[in-house]
Amino acid sequence: MADENRTRRFAVLIDADNTSPRIVAGLFEEIAKFGEASSRRIYGDFSSPRSKGWADVLQKYAIDPYQQFAYTTGKNASDIALVIDAMDLLHSGRFDGFCLVSSDSDFTRLASRLREEGADVYGFGARKTPESFRQACRRFIYTENLVPETPAPAPKAGEPAPAPRAVQPPSAAVEILNKAIAQMDTEDGWVGLGVVGQRLSTIASDFDPRSYGYRKLSDLIRGTGAFEMDQQDGRAVRIRAKPATPARTRNRGGSKVVDAVVD
């Protein structure tokens, strides 16, 4: 019988050609939230200037490099090697899931295939990552959210640098938050904050409060100003959408005029 309390084991497979080493600290901090990075592998042509930036961090984070020479222009041997190893690790039965670190849509089918076999797949990539790959993962984390907020040194020659963190206004999250609450359909409109978080991950694999400038979901919800929050007697936090602003009518010269009530 499997021990339900044991730490979940993940294989971390990094596409060096499409990932900046500047995210590495944030990457493993993020993975530690849901499991253990038991296997850490990176694939690329480390003789290329584009991948040399990884040389400074491989030993520090115990990442095993897998050298793939680019014998033919336009053919990515690194992608093929990563896919082969992923399937070998899957059939070893030693891992609960995979962390695929890339912005390349070529890994869409790999993510789907791993999930078909019951493995959890967490994707990590830039905002430019095609939707097909993002939706194929159980959860997708934008690497821009993993870059330290403090100014980082300029990337070395040939090193791909992640785009600046693009923060959306809190109001942009209102629609998807309302959708998650509506799907739970409670009598009084109140729903648990934790349940909302779980539903959001189901609706959109790439939902992340950090994309709106907040580290916690509760802080984002407060920041929107569109929801009521309640916590009584140490119970879990509940939220609901604020009631629609009522309108009032008044007569003016025999005709009715409708005024919106502004709080």
PDB file of N, CA, C and O in Angstrom, residues 133-164:
ATOM      1  N   PHE A 133       0.267  23.786 -25.412  1.00  0.00           N
ATOM      2  CA  PHE A 133       1.151  23.206 -24.405  1.00  0.00           C
ATOM      3  C   PHE A 133       0.677  23.569 -23.009  1.00  0.00           C
ATOM      4  O   PHE A 133       0.659  22.731 -22.100  1.00  0.00           O
ATOM      5  N   ARG A 134       0.253  24.811 -22.814  1.00  0.00           N
ATOM      6  CA  ARG A 134      -0.195  25.246 -21.493  1.00  0.00           C
ATOM      7  C   ARG A 134      -1.384  24.421 -21.010  1.00  0.00           C
ATOM      8  O   ARG A 134      -1.438  23.983 -19.867  1.00  0.00           O
ATOM      9  N   GLN A 135      -2.337  24.198 -21.900  1.00  0.00           N
ATOM     10  CA  GLN A 135      -3.546  23.475 -21.512  1.00  0.00           C
ATOM     11  C   GLN A 135      -3.318  21.969 -21.387  1.00  0.00           C
ATOM     12  O   GLN A 135      -4.122  21.268 -20.762  1.00  0.00           O
ATOM     13  N   ALA A 136      -2.248  21.466 -21.973  1.00  0.00           N
ATOM     14  CA  ALA A 136      -1.942  20.035 -21.853  1.00  0.00           C
ATOM     15  C   ALA A 136      -1.388  19.687 -20.479  1.00  0.00           C
ATOM     16  O   ALA A 136      -1.360  18.511 -20.096  1.00  0.00           O
ATOM     17  N   CYS A 137      -0.964  20.700 -19.724  1.00  0.00           N
ATOM     18  CA  CYS A 137      -0.395  20.480 -18.390  1.00  0.00           C
ATOM     19  C   CYS A 137      -1.468  20.603 -17.326  1.00  0.00           C
ATOM     20  O   CYS A 137      -2.458  21.318 -17.495  1.00  0.00           O
ATOM     21  N   ARG A 138      -1.258  19.904 -16.228  1.00  0.00           N
ATOM     22  CA  ARG A 138      -2.183  20.060 -15.101  1.00  0.00           C
ATOM     23  C   ARG A 138      -2.138  21.489 -14.597  1.00  0.00           C
ATOM     24  O   ARG A 138      -3.166  22.079 -14.261  1.00  0.00           O
ATOM     25  N   ARG A 139      -0.931  22.027 -14.523  1.00  0.00           N
ATOM     26  CA  ARG A 139      -0.764  23.422 -14.148  1.00  0.00           C
ATOM     27  C   ARG A 139       0.405  23.983 -14.929  1.00  0.00           C
ATOM     28  O   ARG A 139       1.386  23.264 -15.175  1.00  0.00           O
ATOM     29  N   PHE A 140       0.297  25.242 -15.325  1.00  0.00           N
ATOM     30  CA  PHE A 140       1.374  25.887 -16.078  1.00  0.00           C
ATOM     31  C   PHE A 140       1.772  27.161 -15.358  1.00  0.00           C
ATOM     32  O   PHE A 140       0.920  28.012 -15.056  1.00  0.00           O
ATOM     33  N   ILE A 141       3.073  27.308 -15.087  1.00  0.00           N
ATOM     34  CA  ILE A 141       3.595  28.466 -14.364  1.00  0.00           C
ATOM     35  C   ILE A 141       4.463  29.282 -15.318  1.00  0.00           C
ATOM     36  O   ILE A 141       5.387  28.753 -15.943  1.00  0.00           O
ATOM     37  N   TYR A 142       4.153  30.558 -15.410  1.00  0.00           N
ATOM     38  CA  TYR A 142       4.947  31.440 -16.271  1.00  0.00           C
ATOM     39  C   TYR A 142       6.300  31.716 -15.619  1.00  0.00           C
ATOM     40  O   TYR A 142       6.377  32.086 -14.441  1.00  0.00           O
ATOM     41  N   THR A 143       7.353  31.556 -16.397  1.00  0.00           N
ATOM     42  CA  THR A 143       8.693  31.757 -15.837  1.00  0.00           C
ATOM     43  C   THR A 143       8.956  33.220 -15.485  1.00  0.00           C
ATOM     44  O   THR A 143       9.832  33.506 -14.654  1.00  0.00           O
ATOM     45  N   GLU A 144       8.219  34.146 -16.092  1.00  0.00           N
ATOM     46  CA  GLU A 144       8.381  35.553 -15.710  1.00  0.00           C
ATOM     47  C   GLU A 144       8.051  35.754 -14.230  1.00  0.00           C
ATOM     48  O   GLU A 144       8.596  36.651 -13.589  1.00  0.00           O
ATOM     49  N   ASN A 145       7.156  34.911 -13.693  1.00  0.00           N
ATOM     50  CA  ASN A 145       6.797  35.025 -12.280  1.00  0.00           C
ATOM     51  C   ASN A 145       7.850  34.417 -11.360  1.00  0.00           C
ATOM     52  O   ASN A 145       7.741  34.538 -10.135  1.00  0.00           O
ATOM     53  N   LEU A 146       8.849  33.761 -11.933  1.00  0.00           N
ATOM     54  CA  LEU A 146       9.902  33.132 -11.141  1.00  0.00           C
ATOM     55  C   LEU A 146      11.178  33.962 -11.095  1.00  0.00           C
ATOM     56  O   LEU A 146      12.101  33.636 -10.359  1.00  0.00           O
ATOM     57  N   VAL A 147      11.237  35.018 -11.892  1.00  0.00           N
ATOM     58  CA  VAL A 147      12.431  35.860 -11.935  1.00  0.00           C
ATOM     59  C   VAL A 147      12.460  36.730 -10.686  1.00  0.00           C
ATOM     60  O   VAL A 147      11.433  37.300 -10.300  1.00  0.00           O
ATOM     61  N   PRO A 148      13.596  36.836  -9.998  1.00  0.00           N
ATOM     62  CA  PRO A 148      13.668  37.683  -8.801  1.00  0.00           C
ATOM     63  C   PRO A 148      13.225  39.102  -9.093  1.00  0.00           C
ATOM     64  O   PRO A 148      13.492  39.645 -10.170  1.00  0.00           O
ATOM     65  N   GLU A 149      12.523  39.719  -8.130  1.00  0.00           N
ATOM     66  CA  GLU A 149      12.033  41.080  -8.317  1.00  0.00           C
ATOM     67  C   GLU A 149      13.155  42.103  -8.255  1.00  0.00           C
ATOM     68  O   GLU A 149      13.042  43.182  -8.806  1.00  0.00           O
ATOM     69  N   THR A 150      14.240  41.750  -7.555  1.00  0.00           N
ATOM     70  CA  THR A 150      15.376  42.672  -7.505  1.00  0.00           C
ATOM     71  C   THR A 150      16.078  42.684  -8.857  1.00  0.00           C
ATOM     72  O   THR A 150      16.081  41.682  -9.579  1.00  0.00           O
ATOM     73  N   PRO A 151      16.669  43.802  -9.239  1.00  0.00           N
ATOM     74  CA  PRO A 151      17.347  43.864 -10.527  1.00  0.00           C
ATOM     75  C   PRO A 151      18.395  42.777 -10.672  1.00  0.00           C
ATOM     76  O   PRO A 151      19.207  42.543  -9.780  1.00  0.00           O
ATOM     77  N   ALA A 152      18.365  42.088 -11.789  1.00  0.00           N
ATOM     78  CA  ALA A 152      19.312  41.000 -12.044  1.00  0.00           C
ATOM     79  C   ALA A 152      20.385  41.491 -13.010  1.00  0.00           C
ATOM     80  O   ALA A 152      20.170  42.421 -13.789  1.00  0.00           O
ATOM     81  N   PRO A 153      21.570  40.885 -12.965  1.00  0.00           N
ATOM     82  CA  PRO A 153      22.622  41.296 -13.891  1.00  0.00           C
ATOM     83  C   PRO A 153      22.223  41.012 -15.330  1.00  0.00           C
ATOM     84  O   PRO A 153      21.401  40.134 -15.598  1.00  0.00           O
ATOM     85  N   ALA A 154      22.799  41.779 -16.239  1.00  0.00           N
ATOM     86  CA  ALA A 154      22.482  41.598 -17.651  1.00  0.00           C
ATOM     87  C   ALA A 154      22.894  40.200 -18.100  1.00  0.00           C
ATOM     88  O   ALA A 154      23.900  39.664 -17.641  1.00  0.00           O
ATOM     89  N   PRO A 155      22.089  39.564 -18.977  1.00  0.00           N
ATOM     90  CA  PRO A 155      22.432  38.214 -19.435  1.00  0.00           C
ATOM     91  C   PRO A 155      23.733  38.211 -20.219  1.00  0.00           C
ATOM     92  O   PRO A 155      24.107  39.199 -20.843  1.00  0.00           O
ATOM     93  N   LYS A 156      24.422  37.085 -20.170  1.00  0.00           N
ATOM     94  CA  LYS A 156      25.668  36.949 -20.908  1.00  0.00           C
ATOM     95  C   LYS A 156      25.393  36.833 -22.398  1.00  0.00           C
ATOM     96  O   LYS A 156      24.265  36.580 -22.816  1.00  0.00           O
ATOM     97  N   ALA A 157      26.432  36.996 -23.172  1.00  0.00           N
ATOM     98  CA  ALA A 157      26.285  36.962 -24.626  1.00  0.00           C
ATOM     99  C   ALA A 157      25.655  35.646 -25.068  1.00  0.00           C
ATOM    100  O   ALA A 157      26.114  34.577 -24.697  1.00  0.00           O
ATOM    101  N   GLY A 158      24.586  35.761 -25.840  1.00  0.00           N
ATOM    102  CA  GLY A 158      23.929  34.585 -26.382  1.00  0.00           C
ATOM    103  C   GLY A 158      22.926  33.942 -25.454  1.00  0.00           C
ATOM    104  O   GLY A 158      22.201  33.032 -25.847  1.00  0.00           O
ATOM    105  N   GLU A 159      22.845  34.396 -24.206  1.00  0.00           N
ATOM    106  CA  GLU A 159      21.939  33.785 -23.232  1.00  0.00           C
ATOM    107  C   GLU A 159      20.533  34.343 -23.410  1.00  0.00           C
ATOM    108  O   GLU A 159      20.336  35.553 -23.452  1.00  0.00           O
ATOM    109  N   PRO A 160      19.515  33.471 -23.534  1.00  0.00           N
ATOM    110  CA  PRO A 160      18.142  33.971 -23.663  1.00  0.00           C
ATOM    111  C   PRO A 160      17.672  34.567 -22.348  1.00  0.00           C
ATOM    112  O   PRO A 160      17.759  33.939 -21.305  1.00  0.00           O
ATOM    113  N   ALA A 161      17.225  35.803 -22.369  1.00  0.00           N
ATOM    114  CA  ALA A 161      16.770  36.470 -21.151  1.00  0.00           C
ATOM    115  C   ALA A 161      15.248  36.446 -21.105  1.00  0.00           C
ATOM    116  O   ALA A 161      14.585  36.685 -22.106  1.00  0.00           O
ATOM    117  N   PRO A 162      14.664  36.151 -19.933  1.00  0.00           N
ATOM    118  CA  PRO A 162      13.211  36.160 -19.828  1.00  0.00           C
ATOM    119  C   PRO A 162      12.659  37.565 -19.993  1.00  0.00           C
ATOM    120  O   PRO A 162      13.327  38.548 -19.654  1.00  0.00           O
ATOM    121  N   ALA A 163      11.462  37.675 -20.506  1.00  0.00           N
ATOM    122  CA  ALA A 163      10.847  38.981 -20.695  1.00  0.00           C
ATOM    123  C   ALA A 163      10.544  39.599 -19.338  1.00  0.00           C
ATOM    124  O   ALA A 163      10.391  38.896 -18.346  1.00  0.00           O
ATOM    125  N   PRO A 164      10.459  40.938 -19.276  1.00  0.00           N
ATOM    126  CA  PRO A 164      10.114  41.580 -18.010  1.00  0.00           C
ATOM    127  C   PRO A 164       8.766  41.081 -17.514  1.00  0.00           C
ATOM    128  O   PRO A 164       7.902  40.718 -18.301  1.00  0.00           O
TER     129      PRO A 164
END
